[in-house]
CSV table of N, CA and C in Angstrom, one decimal:
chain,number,residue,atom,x,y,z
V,30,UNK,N,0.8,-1.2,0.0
V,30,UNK,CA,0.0,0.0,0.0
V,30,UNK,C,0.9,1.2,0.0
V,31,UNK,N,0.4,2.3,-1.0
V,31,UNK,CA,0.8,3.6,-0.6
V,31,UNK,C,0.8,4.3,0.6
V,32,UNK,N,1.6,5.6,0.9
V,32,UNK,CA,1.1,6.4,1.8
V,32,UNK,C,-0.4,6.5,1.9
V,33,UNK,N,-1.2,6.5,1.1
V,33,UNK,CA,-2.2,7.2,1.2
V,33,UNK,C,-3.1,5.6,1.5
V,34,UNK,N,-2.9,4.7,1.6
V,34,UNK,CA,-3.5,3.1,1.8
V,34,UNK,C,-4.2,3.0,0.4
V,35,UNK,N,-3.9,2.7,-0.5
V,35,UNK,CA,-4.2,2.5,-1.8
V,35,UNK,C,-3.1,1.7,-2.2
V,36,UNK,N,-3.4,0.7,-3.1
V,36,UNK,CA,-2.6,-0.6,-4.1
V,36,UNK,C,-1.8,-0.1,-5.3
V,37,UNK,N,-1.0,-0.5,-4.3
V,37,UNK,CA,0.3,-0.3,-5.7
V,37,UNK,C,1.1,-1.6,-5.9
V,38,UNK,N,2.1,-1.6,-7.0
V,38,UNK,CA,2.8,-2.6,-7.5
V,38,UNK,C,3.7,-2.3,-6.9
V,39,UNK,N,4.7,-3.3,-6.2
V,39,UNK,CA,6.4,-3.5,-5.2
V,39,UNK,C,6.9,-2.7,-6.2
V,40,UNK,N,7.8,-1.9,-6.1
V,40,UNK,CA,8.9,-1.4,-7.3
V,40,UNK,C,10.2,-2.4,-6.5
V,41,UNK,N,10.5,-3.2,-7.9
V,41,UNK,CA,11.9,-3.9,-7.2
V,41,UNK,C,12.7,-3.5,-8.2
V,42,UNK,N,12.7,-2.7,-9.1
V,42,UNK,CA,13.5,-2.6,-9.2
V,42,UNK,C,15.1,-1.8,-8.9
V,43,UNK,N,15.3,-2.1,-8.4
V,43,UNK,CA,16.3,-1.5,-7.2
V,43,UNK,C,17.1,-2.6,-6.5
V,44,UNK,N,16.3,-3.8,-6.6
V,44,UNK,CA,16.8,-5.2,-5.6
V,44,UNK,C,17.7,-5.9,-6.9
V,45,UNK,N,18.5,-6.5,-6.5
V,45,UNK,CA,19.7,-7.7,-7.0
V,45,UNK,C,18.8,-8.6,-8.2
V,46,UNK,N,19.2,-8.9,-8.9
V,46,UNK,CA,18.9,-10.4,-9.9
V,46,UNK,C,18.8,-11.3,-9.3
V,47,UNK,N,18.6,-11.9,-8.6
V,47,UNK,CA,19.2,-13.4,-8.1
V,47,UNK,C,18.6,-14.6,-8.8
V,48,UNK,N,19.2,-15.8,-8.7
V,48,UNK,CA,18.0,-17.3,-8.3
V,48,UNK,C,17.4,-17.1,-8.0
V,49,UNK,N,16.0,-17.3,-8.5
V,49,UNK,CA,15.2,-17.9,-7.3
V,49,UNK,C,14.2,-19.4,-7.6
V,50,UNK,N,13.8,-19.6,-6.9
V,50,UNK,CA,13.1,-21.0,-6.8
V,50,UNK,C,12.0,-20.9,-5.5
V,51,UNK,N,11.0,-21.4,-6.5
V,51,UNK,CA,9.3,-21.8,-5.7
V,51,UNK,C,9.1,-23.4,-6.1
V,52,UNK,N,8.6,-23.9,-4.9
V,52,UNK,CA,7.9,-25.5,-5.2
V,52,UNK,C,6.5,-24.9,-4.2
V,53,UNK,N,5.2,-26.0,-5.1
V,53,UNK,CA,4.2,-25.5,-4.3
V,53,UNK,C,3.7,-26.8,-4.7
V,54,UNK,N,2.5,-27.4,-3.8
V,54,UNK,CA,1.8,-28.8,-4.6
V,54,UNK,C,0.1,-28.0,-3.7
V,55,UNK,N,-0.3,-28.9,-4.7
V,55,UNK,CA,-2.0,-29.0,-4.7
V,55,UNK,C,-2.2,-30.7,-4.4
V,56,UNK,N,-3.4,-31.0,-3.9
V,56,UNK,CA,-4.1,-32.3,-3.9
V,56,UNK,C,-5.5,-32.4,-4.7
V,57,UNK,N,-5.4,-33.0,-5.3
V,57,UNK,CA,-6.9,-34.0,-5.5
V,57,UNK,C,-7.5,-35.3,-5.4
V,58,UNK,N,-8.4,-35.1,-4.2
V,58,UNK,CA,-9.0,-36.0,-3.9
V,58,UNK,C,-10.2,-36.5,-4.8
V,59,UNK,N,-10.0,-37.7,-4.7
V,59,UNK,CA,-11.3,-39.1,-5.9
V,59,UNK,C,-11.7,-39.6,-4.7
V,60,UNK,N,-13.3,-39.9,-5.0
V,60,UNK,CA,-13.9,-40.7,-4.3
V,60,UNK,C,-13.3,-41.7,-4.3
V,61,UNK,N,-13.8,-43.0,-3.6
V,61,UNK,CA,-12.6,-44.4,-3.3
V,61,UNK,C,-13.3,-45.3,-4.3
V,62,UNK,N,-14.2,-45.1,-4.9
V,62,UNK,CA,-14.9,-45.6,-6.3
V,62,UNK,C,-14.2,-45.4,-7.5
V,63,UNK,N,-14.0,-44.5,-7.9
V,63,UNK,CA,-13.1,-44.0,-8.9
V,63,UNK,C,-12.1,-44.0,-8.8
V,64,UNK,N,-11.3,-43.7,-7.9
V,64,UNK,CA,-9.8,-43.5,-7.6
V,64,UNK,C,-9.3,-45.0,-8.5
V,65,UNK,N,-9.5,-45.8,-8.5
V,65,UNK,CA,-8.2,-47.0,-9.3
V,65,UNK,C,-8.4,-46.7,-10.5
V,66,UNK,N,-9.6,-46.3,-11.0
V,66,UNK,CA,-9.4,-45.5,-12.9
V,66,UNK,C,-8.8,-44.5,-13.1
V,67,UNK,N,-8.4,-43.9,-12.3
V,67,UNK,CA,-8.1,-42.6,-12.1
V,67,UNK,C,-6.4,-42.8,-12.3
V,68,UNK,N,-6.2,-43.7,-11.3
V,68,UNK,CA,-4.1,-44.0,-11.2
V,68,UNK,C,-4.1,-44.9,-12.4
V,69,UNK,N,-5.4,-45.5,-13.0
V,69,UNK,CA,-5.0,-46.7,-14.0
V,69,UNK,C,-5.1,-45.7,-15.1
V,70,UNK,N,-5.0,-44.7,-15.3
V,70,UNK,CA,-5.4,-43.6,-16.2
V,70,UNK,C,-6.7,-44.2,-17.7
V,71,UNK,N,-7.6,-44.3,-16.7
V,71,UNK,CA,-9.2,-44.7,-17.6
V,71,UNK,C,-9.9,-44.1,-17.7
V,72,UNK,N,-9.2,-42.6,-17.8
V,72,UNK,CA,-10.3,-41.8,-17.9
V,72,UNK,C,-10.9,-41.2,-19.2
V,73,UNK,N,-11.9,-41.1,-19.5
V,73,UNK,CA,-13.0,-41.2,-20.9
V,73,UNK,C,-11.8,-39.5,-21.6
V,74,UNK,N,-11.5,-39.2,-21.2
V,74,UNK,CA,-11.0,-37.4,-21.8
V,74,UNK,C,-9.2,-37.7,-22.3
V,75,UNK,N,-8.7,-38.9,-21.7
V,75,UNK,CA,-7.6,-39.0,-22.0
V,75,UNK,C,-6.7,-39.1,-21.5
V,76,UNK,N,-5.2,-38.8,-21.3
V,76,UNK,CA,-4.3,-38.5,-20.9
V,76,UNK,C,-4.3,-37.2,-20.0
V,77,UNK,N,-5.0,-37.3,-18.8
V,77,UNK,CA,-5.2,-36.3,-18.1
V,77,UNK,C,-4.0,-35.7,-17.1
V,78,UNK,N,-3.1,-36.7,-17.2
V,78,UNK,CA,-1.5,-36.0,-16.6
V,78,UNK,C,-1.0,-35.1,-17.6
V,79,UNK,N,-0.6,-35.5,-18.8
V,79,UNK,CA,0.0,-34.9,-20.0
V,79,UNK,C,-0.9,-33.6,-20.1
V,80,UNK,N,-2.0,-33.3,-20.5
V,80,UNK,CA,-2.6,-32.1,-20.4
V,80,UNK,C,-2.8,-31.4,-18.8
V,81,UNK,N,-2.7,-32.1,-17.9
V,81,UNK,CA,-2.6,-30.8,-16.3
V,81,UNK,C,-1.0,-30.8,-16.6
V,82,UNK,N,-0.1,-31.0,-16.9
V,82,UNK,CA,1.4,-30.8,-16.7
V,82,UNK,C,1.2,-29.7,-17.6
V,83,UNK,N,0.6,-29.4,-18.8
V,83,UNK,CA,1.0,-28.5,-20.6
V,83,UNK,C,0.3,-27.2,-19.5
V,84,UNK,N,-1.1,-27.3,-19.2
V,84,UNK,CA,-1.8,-26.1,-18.4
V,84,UNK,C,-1.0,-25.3,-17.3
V,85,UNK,N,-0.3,-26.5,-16.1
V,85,UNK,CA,0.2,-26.0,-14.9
V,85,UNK,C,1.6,-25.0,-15.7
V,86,UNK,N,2.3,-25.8,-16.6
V,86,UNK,CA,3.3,-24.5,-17.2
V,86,UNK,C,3.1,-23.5,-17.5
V,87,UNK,N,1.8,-23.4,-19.0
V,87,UNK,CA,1.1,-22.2,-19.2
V,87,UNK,C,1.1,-21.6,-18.0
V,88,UNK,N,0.4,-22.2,-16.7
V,88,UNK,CA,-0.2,-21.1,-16.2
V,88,UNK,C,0.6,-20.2,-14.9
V,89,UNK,N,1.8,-20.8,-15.1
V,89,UNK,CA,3.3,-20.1,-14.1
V,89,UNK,C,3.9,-19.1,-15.3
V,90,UNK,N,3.2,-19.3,-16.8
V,90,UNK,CA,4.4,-18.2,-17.3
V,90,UNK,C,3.1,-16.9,-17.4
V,91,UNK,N,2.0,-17.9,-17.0
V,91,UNK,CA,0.8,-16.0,-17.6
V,91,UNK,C,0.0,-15.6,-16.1
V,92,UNK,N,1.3,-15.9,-15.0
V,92,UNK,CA,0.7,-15.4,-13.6
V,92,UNK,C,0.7,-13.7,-13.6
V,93,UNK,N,1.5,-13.2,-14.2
V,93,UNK,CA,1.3,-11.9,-13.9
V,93,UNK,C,0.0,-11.5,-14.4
V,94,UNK,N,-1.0,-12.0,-15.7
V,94,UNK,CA,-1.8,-11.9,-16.6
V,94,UNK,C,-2.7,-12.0,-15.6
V,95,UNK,N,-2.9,-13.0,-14.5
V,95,UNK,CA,-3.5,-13.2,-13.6
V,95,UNK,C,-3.9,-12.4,-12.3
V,96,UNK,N,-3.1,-12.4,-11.5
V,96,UNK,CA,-3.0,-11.8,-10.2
V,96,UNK,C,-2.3,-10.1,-10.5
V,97,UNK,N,-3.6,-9.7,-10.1
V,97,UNK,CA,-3.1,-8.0,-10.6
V,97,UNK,C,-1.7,-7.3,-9.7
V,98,UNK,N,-1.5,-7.5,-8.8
V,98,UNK,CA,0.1,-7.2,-8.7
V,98,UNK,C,1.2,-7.9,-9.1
V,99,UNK,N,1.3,-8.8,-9.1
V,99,UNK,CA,2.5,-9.5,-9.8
V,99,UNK,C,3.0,-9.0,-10.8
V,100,UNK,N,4.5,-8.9,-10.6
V,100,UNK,CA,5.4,-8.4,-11.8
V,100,UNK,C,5.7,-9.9,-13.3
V,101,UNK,N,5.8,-9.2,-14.0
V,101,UNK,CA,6.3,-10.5,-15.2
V,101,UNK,C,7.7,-10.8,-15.0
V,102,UNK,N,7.7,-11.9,-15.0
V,102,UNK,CA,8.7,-12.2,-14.8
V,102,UNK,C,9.7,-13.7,-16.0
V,103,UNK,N,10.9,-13.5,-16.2
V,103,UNK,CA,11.6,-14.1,-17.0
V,103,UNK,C,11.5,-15.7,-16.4
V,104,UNK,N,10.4,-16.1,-16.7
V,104,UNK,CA,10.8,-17.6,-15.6
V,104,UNK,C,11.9,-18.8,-16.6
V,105,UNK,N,12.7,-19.4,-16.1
V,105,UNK,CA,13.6,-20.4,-16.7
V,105,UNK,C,13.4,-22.1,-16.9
V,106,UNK,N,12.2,-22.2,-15.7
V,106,UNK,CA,11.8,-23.5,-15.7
V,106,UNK,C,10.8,-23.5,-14.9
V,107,UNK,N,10.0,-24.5,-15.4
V,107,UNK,CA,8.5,-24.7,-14.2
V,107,UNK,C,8.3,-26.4,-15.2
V,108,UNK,N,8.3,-27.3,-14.5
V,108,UNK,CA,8.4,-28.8,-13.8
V,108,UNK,C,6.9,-29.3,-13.0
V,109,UNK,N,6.2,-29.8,-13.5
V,109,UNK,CA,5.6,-30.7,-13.0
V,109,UNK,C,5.2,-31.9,-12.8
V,110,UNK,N,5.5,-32.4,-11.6
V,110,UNK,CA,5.6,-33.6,-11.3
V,110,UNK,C,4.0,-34.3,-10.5
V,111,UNK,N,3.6,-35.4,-10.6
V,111,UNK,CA,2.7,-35.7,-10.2
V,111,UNK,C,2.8,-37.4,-9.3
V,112,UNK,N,2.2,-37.4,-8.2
V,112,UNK,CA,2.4,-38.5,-7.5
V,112,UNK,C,1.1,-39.8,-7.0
V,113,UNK,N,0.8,-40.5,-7.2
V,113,UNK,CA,-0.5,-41.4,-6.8
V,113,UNK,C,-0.1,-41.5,-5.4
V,114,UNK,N,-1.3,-41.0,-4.7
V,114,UNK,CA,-1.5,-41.4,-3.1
V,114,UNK,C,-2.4,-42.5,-2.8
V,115,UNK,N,-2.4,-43.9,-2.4
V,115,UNK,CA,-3.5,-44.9,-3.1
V,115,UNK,C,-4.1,-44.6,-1.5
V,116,UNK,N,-3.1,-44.8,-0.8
V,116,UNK,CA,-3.9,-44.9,0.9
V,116,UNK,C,-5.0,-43.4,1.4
V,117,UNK,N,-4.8,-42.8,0.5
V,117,UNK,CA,-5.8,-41.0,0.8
V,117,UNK,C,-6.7,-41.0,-0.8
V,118,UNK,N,-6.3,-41.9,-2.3
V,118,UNK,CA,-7.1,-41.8,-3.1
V,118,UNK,C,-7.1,-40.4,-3.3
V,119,UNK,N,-5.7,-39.8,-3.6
V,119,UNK,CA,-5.2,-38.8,-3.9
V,119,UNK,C,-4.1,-38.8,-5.1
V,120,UNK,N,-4.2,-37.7,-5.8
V,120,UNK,CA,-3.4,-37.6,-7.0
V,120,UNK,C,-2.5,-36.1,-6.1
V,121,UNK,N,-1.1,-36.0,-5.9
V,121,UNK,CA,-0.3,-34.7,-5.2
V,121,UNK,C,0.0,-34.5,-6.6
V,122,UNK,N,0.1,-32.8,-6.7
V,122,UNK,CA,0.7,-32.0,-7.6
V,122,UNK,C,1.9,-31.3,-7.5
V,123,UNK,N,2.6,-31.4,-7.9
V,123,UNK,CA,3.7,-30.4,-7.1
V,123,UNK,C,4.5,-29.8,-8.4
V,124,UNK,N,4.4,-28.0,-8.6
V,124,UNK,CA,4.9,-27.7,-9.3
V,124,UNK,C,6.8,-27.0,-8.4
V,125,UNK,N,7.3,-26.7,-10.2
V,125,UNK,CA,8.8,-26.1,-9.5
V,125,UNK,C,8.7,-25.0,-10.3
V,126,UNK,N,9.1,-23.7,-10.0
V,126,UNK,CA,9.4,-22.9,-10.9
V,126,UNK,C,11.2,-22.2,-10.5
V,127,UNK,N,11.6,-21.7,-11.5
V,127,UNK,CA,13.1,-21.2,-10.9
V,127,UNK,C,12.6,-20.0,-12.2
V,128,UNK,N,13.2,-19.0,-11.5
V,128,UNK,CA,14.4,-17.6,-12.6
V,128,UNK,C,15.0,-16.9,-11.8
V,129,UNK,N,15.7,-16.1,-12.5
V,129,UNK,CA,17.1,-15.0,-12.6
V,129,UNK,C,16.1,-13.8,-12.1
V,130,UNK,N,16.1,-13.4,-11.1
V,130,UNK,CA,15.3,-11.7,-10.9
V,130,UNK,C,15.3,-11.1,-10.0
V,131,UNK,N,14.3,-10.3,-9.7
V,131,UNK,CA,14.5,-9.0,-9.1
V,131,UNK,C,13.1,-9.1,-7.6
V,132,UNK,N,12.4,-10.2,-7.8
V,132,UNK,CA,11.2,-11.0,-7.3
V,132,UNK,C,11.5,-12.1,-7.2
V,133,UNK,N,10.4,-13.0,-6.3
V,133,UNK,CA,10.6,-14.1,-6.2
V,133,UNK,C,9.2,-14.9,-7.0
V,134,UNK,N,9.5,-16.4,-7.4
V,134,UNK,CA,8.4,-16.9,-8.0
V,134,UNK,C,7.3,-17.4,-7.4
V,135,UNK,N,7.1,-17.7,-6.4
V,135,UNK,CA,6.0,-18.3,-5.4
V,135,UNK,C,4.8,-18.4,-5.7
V,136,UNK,N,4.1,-16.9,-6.4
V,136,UNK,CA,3.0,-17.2,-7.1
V,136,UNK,C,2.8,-17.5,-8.4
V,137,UNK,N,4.0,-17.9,-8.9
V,137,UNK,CA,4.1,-18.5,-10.5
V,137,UNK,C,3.9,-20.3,-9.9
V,138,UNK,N,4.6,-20.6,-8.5
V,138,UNK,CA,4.4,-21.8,-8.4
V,138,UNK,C,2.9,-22.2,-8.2
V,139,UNK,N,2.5,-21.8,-7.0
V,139,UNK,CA,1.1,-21.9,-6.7
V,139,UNK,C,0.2,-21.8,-7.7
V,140,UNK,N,0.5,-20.6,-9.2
V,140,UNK,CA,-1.1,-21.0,-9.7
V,140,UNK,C,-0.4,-22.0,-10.5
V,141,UNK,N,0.9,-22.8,-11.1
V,141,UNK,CA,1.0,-23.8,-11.6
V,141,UNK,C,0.7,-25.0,-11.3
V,142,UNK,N,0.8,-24.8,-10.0
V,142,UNK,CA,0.0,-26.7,-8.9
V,142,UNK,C,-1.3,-26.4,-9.3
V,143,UNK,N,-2.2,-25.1,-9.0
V,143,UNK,CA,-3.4,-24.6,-9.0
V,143,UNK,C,-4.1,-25.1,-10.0
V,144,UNK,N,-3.5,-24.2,-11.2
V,144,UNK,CA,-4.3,-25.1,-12.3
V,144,UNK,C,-4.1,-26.2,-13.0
V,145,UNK,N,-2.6,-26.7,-12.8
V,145,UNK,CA,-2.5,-28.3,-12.9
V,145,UNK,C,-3.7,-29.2,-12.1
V,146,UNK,N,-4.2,-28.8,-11.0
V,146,UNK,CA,-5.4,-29.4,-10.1
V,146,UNK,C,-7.0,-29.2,-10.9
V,147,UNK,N,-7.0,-28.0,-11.0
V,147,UNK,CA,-8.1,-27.9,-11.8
V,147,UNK,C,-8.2,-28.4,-13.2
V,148,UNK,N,-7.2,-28.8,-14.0
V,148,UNK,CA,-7.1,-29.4,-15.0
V,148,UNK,C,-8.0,-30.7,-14.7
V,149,UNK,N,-7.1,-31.6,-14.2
V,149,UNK,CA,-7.2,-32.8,-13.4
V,149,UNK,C,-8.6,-33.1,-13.3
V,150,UNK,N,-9.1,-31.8,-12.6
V,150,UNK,CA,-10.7,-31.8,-12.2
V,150,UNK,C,-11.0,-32.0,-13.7
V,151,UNK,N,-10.9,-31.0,-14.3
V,151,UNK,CA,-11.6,-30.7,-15.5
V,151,UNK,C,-11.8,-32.0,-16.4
V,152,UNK,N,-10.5,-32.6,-16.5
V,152,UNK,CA,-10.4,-34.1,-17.1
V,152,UNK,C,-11.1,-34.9,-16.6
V,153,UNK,N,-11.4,-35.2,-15.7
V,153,UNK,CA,-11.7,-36.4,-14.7
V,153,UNK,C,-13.3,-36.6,-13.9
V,154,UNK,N,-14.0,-35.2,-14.2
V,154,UNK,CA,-15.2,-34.9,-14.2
V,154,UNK,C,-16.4,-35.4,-14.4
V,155,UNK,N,-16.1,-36.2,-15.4
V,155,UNK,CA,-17.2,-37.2,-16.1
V,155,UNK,C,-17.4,-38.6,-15.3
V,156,UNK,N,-16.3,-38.2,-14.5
V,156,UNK,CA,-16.1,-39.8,-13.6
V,156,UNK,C,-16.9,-39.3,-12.0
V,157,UNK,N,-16.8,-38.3,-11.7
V,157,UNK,CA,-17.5,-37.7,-10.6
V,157,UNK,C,-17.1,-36.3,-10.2
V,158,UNK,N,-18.1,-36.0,-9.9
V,158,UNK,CA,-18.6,-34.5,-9.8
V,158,UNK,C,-18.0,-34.6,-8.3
V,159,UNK,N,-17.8,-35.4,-7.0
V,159,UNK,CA,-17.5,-35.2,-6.1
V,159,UNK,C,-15.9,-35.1,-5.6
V,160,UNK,N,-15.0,-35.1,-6.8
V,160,UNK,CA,-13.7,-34.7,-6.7
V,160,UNK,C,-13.4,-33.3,-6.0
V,161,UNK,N,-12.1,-33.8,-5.1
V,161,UNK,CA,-11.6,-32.2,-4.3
V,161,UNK,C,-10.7,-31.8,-4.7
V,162,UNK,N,-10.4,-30.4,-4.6
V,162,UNK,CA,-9.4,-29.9,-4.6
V,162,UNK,C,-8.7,-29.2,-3.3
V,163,UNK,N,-7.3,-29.6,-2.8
V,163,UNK,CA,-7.3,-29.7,-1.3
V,163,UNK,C,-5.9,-29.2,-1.0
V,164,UNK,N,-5.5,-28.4,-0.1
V,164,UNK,CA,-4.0,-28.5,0.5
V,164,UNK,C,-3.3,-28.0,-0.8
V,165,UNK,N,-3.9,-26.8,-0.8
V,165,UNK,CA,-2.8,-26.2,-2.5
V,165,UNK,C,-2.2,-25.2,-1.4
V,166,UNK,N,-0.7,-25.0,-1.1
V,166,UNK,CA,0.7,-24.7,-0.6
V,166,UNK,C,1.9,-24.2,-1.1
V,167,UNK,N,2.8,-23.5,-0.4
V,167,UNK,CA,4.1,-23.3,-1.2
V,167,UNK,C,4.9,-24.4,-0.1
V,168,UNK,N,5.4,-24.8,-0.5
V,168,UNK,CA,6.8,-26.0,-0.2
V,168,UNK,C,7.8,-25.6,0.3
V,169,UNK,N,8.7,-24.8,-0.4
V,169,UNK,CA,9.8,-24.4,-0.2
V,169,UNK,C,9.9,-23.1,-1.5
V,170,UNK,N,10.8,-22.1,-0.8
V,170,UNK,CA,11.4,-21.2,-1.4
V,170,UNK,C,12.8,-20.7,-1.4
V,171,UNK,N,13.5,-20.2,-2.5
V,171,UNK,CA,14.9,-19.7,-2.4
V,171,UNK,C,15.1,-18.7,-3.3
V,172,UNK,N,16.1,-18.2,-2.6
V,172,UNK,CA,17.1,-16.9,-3.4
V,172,UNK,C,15.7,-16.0,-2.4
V,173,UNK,N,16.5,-14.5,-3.0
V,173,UNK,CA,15.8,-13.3,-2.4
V,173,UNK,C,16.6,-12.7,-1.4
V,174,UNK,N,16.1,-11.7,-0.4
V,174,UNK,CA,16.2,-11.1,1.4
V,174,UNK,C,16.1,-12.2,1.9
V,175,UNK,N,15.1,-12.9,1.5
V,175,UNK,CA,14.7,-14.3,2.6
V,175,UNK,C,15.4,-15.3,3.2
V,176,UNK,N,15.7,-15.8,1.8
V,176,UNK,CA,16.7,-17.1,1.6
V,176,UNK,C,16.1,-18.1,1.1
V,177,UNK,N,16.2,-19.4,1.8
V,177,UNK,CA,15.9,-20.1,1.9
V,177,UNK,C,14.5,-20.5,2.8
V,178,UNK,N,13.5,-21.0,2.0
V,178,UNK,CA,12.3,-21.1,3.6
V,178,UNK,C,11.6,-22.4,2.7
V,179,UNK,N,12.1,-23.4,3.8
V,179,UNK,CA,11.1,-24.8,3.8
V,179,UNK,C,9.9,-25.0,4.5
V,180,UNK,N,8.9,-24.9,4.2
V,180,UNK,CA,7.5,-25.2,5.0
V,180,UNK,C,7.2,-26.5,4.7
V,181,UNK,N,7.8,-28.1,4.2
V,181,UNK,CA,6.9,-29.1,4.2
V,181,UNK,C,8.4,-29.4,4.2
């Protein structure tokens, strides 16, 4: 906020280039009905990993497009990886993003898990309407003032 309590954008520029690096993961939960089509990938729309991985990238490189403060930023890599939880009948998302700058990526990672999850949903939908979306987090962060900060 300005002096006057009104929204403005960080000016960074004035701060260092550095590394930086964001991991963030999302969950989605399947009913315990569906969930073994789901890891056996049977689902009627397709390759539902392959398309939330193509989305969760898009959507770490058009976060500034998104979240009205956010700066654009040069990102160098965004990575996602996906894990079958059988004992929670959970699919974990977890994206990575890294760049060179003047900001840190954190909200490039989060809406990359974010809408890698809602992809997921979107794919998987036809199978049940009762899927969650759950425990979307940042993980760890680096580079910055900060440093280093592990939360999981």
């Amino acid at each position: 906020l300005d002096e006057k309590g009104n929204l403005k954008m960080v000016d960074v520029g004035d701060k260092p280039i550095t590394k930086r690096i964001a991991v963030a993961k999302a969950e989605v939960l399947f009913p315990e009905d569906i969930y073994p089509l789901v890891a056996d990938m049977k689902v009627p729309k397709g390759d539902f990993l392959a398309c939330a991985k193509v989305a969760g990238i898009m959507a770490a490189k058009k976060t500034w497009e998104l979240i009205p403060l956010c700066h654009p930023l040069p990102i160098s890599k965004v990575d996602i990886k996906f894990k079958f939880l059988p004992e929670k009948h959970t699919l974990e998302i977890q994206s990575e993003v890294k760049t060179s700058a003047q900001t840190g990526v954190e909200m490039e990672a989060l809406v990359a898990a974010s809408v890698a999850a809602l992809t997921v949903y979107d794919m998987c939908k036809a199978l049940s309407k009762s899927i969650k979306i759950t425990n979307v987090r940042l993980v760890k962060k680096e580079g910055g003032k900060s440093g280093s900060v592990v939360l999981e």
